[in-house]
mmCIF file of C-alpha atoms (C1' of nucleotides) in Angstrom:
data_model
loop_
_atom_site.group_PDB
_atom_site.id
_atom_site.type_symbol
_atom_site.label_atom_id
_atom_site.label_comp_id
_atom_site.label_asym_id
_atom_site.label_seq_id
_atom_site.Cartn_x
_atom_site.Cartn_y
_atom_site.Cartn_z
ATOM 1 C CA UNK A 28 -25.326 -15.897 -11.362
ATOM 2 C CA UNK A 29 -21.996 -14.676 -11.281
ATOM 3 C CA UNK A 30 -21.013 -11.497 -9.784
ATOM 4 C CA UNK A 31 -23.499 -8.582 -9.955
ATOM 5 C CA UNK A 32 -21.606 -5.809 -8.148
ATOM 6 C CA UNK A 33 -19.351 -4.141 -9.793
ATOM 7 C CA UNK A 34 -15.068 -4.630 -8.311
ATOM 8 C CA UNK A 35 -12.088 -2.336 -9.350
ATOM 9 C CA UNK A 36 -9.335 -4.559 -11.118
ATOM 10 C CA UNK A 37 -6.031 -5.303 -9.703
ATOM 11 C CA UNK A 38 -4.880 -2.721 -11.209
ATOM 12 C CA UNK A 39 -6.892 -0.459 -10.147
ATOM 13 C CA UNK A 40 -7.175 -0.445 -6.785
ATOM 14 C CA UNK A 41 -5.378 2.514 -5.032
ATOM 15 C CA UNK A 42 -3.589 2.260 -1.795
ATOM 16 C CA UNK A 43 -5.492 5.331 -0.568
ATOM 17 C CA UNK A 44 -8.554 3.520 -0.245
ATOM 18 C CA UNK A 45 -7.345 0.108 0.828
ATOM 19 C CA UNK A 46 -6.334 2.249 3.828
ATOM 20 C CA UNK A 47 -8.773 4.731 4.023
ATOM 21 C CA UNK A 48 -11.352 1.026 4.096
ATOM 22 C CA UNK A 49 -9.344 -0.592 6.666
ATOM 23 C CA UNK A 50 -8.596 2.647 9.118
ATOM 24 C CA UNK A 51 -12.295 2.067 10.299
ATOM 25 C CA UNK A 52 -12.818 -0.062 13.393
ATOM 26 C CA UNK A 53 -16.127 -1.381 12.219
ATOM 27 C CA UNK A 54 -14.407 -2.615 9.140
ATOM 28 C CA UNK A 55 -11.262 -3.192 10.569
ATOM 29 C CA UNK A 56 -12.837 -5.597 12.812
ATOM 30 C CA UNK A 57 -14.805 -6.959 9.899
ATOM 31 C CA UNK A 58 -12.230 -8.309 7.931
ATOM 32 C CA UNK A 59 -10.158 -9.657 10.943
ATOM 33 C CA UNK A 60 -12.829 -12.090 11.380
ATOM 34 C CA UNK A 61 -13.327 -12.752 7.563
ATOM 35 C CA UNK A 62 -9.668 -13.650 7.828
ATOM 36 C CA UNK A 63 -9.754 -15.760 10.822
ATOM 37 C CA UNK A 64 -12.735 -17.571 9.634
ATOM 38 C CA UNK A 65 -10.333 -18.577 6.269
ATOM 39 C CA UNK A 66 -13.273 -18.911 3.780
ATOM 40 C CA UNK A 67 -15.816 -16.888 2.277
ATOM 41 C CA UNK A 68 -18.557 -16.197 4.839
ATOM 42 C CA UNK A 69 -22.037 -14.356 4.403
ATOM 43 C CA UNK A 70 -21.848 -11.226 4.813
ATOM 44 C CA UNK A 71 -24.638 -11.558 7.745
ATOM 45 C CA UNK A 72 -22.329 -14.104 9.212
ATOM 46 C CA UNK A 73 -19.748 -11.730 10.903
ATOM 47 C CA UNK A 74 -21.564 -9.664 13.743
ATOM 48 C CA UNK A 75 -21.278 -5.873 14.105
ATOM 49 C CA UNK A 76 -22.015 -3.366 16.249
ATOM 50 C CA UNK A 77 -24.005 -1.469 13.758
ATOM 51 C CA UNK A 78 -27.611 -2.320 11.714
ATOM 52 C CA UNK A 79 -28.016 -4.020 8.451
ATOM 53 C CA UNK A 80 -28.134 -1.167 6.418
ATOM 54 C CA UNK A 81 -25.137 0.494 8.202
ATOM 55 C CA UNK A 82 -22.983 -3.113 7.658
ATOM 56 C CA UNK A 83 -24.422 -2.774 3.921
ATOM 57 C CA UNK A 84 -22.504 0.719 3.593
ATOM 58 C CA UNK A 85 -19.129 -0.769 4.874
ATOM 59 C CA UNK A 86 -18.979 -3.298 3.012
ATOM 60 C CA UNK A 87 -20.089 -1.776 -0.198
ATOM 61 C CA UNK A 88 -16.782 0.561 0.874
ATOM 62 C CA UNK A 89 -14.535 -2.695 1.520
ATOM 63 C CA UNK A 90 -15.885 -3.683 -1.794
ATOM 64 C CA UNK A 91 -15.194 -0.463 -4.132
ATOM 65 C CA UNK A 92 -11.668 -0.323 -2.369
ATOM 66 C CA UNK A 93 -10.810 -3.769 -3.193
ATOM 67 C CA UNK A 94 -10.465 -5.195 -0.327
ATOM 68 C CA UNK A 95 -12.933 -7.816 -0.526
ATOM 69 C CA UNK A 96 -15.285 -9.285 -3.214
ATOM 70 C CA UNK A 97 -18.468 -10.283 -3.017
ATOM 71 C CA UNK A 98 -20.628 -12.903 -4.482
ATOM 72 C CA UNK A 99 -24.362 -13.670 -4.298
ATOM 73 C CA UNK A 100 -25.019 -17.200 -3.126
ATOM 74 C CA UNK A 101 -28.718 -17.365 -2.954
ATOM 75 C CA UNK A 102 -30.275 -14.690 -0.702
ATOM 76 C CA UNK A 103 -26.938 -14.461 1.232
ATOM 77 C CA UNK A 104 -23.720 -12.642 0.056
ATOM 78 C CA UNK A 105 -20.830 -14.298 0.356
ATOM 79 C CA UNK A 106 -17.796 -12.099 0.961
ATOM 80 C CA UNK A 107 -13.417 -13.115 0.551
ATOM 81 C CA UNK A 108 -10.596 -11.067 0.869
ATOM 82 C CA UNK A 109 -8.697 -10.197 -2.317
ATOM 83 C CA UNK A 110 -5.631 -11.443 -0.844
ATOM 84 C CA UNK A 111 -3.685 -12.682 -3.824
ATOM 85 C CA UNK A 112 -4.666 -8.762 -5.349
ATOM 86 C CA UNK A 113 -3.519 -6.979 -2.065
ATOM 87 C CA UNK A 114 -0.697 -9.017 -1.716
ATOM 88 C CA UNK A 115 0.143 -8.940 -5.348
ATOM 89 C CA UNK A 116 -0.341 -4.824 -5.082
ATOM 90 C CA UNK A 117 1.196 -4.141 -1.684
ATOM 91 C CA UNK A 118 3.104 -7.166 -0.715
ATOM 92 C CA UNK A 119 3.211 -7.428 3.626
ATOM 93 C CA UNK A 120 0.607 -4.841 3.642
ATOM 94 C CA UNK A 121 -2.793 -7.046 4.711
ATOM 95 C CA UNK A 122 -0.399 -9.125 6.998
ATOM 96 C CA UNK A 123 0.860 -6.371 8.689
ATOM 97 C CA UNK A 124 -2.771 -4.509 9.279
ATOM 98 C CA UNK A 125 -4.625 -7.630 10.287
ATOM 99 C CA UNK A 126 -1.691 -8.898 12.836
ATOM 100 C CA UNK A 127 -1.969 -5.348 14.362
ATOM 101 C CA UNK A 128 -3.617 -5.274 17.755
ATOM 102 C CA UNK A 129 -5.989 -2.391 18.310
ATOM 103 C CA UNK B 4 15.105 22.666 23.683
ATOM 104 C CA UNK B 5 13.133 18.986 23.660
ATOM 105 C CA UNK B 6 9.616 18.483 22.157
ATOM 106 C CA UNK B 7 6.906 20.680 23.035
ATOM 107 C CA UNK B 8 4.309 19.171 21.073
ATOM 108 C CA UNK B 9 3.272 16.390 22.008
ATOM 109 C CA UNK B 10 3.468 12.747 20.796
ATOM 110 C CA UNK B 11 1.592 9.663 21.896
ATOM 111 C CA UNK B 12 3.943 7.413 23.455
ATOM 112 C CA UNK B 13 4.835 3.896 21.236
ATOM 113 C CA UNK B 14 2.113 1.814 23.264
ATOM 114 C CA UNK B 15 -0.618 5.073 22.451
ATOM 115 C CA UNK B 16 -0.511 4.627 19.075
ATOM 116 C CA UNK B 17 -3.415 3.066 17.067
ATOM 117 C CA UNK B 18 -3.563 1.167 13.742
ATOM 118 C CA UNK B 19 -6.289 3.075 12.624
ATOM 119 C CA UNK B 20 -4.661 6.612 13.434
ATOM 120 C CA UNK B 21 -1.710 5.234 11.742
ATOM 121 C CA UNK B 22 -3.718 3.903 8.598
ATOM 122 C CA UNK B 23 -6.708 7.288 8.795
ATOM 123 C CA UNK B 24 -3.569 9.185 8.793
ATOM 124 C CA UNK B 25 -1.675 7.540 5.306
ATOM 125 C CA UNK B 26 -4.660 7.289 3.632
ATOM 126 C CA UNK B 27 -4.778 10.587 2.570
ATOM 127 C CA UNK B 28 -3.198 12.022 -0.783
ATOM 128 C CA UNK B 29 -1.135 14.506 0.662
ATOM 129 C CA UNK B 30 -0.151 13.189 3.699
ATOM 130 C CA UNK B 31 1.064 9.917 1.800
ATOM 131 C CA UNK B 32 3.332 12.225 -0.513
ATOM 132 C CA UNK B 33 4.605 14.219 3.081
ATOM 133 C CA UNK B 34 5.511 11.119 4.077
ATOM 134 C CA UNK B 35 6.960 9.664 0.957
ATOM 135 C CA UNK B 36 8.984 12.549 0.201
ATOM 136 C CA UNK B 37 10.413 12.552 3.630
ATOM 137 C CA UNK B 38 11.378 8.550 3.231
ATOM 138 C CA UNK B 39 13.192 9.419 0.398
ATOM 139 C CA UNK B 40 14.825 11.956 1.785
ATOM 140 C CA UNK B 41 16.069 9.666 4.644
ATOM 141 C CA UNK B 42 16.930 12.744 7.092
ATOM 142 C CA UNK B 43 14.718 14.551 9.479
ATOM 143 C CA UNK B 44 13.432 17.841 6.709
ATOM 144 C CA UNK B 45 12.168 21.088 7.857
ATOM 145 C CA UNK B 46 8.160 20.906 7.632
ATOM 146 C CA UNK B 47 8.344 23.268 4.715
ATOM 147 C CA UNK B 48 11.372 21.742 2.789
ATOM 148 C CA UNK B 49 9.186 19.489 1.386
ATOM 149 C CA UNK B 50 6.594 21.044 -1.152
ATOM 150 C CA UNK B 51 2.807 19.818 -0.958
ATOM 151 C CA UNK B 52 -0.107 21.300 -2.683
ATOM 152 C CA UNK B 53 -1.627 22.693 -0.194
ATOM 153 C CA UNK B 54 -1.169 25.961 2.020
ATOM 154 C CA UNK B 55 0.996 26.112 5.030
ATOM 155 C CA UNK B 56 -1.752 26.229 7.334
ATOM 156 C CA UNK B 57 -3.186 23.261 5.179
ATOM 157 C CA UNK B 58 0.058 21.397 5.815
ATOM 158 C CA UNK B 59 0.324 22.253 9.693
ATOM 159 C CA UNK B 60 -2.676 20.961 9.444
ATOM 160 C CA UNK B 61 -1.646 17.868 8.272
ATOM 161 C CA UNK B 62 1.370 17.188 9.804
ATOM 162 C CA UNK B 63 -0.020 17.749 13.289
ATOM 163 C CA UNK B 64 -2.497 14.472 12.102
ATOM 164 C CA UNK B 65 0.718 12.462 11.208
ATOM 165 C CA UNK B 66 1.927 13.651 14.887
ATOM 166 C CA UNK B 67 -0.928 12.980 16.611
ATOM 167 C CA UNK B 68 -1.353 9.393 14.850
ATOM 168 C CA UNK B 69 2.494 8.871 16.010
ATOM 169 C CA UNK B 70 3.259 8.228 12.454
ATOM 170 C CA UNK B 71 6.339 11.487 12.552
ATOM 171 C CA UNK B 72 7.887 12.795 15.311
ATOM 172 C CA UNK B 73 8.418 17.135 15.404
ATOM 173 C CA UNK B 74 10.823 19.126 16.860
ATOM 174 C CA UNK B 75 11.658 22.601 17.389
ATOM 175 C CA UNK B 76 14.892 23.438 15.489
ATOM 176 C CA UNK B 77 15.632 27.603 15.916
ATOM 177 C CA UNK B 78 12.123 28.667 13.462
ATOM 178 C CA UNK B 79 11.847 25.146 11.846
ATOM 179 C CA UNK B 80 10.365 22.517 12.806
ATOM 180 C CA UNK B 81 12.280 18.991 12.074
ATOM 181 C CA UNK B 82 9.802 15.738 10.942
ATOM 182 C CA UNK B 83 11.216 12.530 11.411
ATOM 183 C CA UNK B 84 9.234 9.054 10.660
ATOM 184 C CA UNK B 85 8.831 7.228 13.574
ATOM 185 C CA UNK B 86 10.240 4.464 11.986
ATOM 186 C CA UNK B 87 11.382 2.267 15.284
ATOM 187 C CA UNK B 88 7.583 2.765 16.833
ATOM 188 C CA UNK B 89 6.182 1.977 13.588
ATOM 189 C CA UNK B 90 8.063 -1.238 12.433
ATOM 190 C CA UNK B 91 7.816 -2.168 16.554
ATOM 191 C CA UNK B 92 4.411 -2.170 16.784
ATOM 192 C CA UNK B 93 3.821 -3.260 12.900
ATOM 193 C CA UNK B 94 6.074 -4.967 11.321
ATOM 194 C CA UNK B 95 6.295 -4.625 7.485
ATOM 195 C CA UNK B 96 3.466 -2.085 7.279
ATOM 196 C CA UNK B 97 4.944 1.077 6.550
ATOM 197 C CA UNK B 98 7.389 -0.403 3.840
ATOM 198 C CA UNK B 99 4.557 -2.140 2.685
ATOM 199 C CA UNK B 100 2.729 1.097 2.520
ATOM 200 C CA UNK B 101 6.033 3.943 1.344
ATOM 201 C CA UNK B 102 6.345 1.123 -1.585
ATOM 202 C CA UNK B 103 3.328 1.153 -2.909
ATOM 203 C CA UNK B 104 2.810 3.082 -5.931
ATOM 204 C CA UNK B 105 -0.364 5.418 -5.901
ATOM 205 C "C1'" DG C 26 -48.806 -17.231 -3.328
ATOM 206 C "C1'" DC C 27 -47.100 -16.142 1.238
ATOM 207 C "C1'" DA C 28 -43.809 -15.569 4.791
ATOM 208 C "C1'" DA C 29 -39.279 -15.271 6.328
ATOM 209 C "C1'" DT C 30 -34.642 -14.182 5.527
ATOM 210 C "C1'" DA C 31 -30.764 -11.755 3.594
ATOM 211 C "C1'" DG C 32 -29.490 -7.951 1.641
ATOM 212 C "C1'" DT C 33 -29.666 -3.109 -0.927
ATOM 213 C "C1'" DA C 34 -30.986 1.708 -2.419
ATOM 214 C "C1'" DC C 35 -32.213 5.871 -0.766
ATOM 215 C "C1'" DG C 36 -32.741 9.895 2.101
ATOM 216 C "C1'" DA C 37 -31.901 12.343 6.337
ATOM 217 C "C1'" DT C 38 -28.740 13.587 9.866
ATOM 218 C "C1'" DA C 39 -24.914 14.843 12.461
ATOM 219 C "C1'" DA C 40 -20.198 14.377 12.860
ATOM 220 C "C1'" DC C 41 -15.938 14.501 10.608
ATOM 221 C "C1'" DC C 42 -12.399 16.527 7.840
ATOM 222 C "C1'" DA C 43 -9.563 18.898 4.192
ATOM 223 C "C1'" DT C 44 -9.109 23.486 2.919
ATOM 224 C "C1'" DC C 45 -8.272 28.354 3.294
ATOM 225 C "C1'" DG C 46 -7.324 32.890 5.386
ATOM 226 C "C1'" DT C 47 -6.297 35.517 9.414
ATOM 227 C "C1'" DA C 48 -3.759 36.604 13.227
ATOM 228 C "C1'" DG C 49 -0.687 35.286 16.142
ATOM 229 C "C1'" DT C 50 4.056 33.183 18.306
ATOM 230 C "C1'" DT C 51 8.863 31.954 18.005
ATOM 231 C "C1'" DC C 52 13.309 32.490 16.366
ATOM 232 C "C1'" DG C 53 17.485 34.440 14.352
ATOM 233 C "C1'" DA C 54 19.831 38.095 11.973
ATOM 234 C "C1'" DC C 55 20.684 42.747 11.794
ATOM 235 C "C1'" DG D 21 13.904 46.712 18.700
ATOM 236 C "C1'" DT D 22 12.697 45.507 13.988
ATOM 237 C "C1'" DC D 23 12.103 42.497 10.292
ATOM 238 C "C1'" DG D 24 11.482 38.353 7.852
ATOM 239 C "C1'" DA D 25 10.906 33.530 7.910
ATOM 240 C "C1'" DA D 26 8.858 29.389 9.753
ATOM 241 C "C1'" DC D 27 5.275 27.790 11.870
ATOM 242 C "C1'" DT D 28 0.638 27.323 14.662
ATOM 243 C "C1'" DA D 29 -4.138 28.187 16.514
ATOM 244 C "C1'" DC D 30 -8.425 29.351 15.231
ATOM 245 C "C1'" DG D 31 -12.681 29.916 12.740
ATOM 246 C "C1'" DA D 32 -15.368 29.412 8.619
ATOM 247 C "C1'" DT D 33 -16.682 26.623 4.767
ATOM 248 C "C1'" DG D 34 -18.162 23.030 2.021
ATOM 249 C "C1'" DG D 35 -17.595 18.314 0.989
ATOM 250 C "C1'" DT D 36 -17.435 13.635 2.858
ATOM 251 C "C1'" DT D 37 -18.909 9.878 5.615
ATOM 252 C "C1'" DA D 38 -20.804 6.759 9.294
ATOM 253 C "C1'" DT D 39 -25.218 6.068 10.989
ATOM 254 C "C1'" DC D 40 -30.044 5.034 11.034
ATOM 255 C "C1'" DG D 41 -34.692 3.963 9.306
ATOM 256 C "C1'" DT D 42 -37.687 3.013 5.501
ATOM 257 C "C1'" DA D 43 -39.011 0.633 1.644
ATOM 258 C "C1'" DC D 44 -37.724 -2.218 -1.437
ATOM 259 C "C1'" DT D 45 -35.650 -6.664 -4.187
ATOM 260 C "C1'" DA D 46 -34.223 -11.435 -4.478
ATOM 261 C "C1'" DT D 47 -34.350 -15.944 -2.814
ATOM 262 C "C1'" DT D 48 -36.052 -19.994 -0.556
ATOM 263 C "C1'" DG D 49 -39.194 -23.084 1.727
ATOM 264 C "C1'" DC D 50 -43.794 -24.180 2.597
#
DNA sequence: GCAATAGTACGATAACCATCGTAGTTCGAC
DNA sequence: GTCGAACTACGATGGTTATCGTACTATTGC
């Protein structure tokens, strides 16, 4: 019951794809509401302008870049920012993307 | 002899652009390298992996995300960071990013 | 067991994009 | 005017990626 999908480590998450993840409106948008929300929200939770299977492919990209992690809770996925990791990594960075207007 | 290529203005430029545009390898090193350097460089002072038509290529994306700023110098061109847009418009982000370690 | 819900894997598709080579422009020195 | 250097526009190429639909799994409540 833990988690089933695999996450990169601290350590091994590369700036490259944190930005490459978040340079994407759909996902950009995505985890501007994860972070206004505060907690961990299913992943269903957060609306976007694309399908299921479409919101299944960003986040599976939020997840491999280590932006967020996700957790099964039931049928639902629950998703949280790796803040202490992308803050550890690239201090000011998530602050500085999310504050950003559009 | 002012720019002739052009540049969006500060209030043009988008956080994606800016982030599409440092996510990649090679534009990250440009970028990098030119930080370092502190100075406006010649486009081909600094040495990238790539072919000069590769790199034109490239630095017209950091241009056109308003991440550098080009201008005509006799047959060079001269990139500067657009430092003052960037830190106006995001504050902390692009030390955030330039001190990240790949 | 069935139905509903939440989500994923997979394949197809079209757009995007990094790369290269070619052919050209601009500039400065001679 | 010629030449060389610095650079750009353009087209071709092949890889990548956002998107969708389909078919499936896992879970929960009845």
């Amino acid at each position: 019951m833990s988690e089933d999908l695999p996450h990169p480590d601290r350590a091994e998450i590369r700036i490259e794809a944190v930005l490459h993840a978040l340079a994407d409106p759909v996902r950009l948008h995505y985890v501007r509401e994860m972070d206004r929300i505060g907690t961990g929200v299913a992943c269903g939770a957060i609306e976007l302008p694309v399908t299921k299977s479409t919101r299944t492919h960003h986040l599976r990209t939020l997840r491999e870049a280590g932006v967020i992690r996700l957790r099964k809770e039931g049928t639902a996925r629950i998703a949280t920012i790796r803040r202490d990791d992308l803050d550890a990594r690239y201090p000011g960075l998530l602050n500085a993307i999310l504050s950003a207007e559009s």
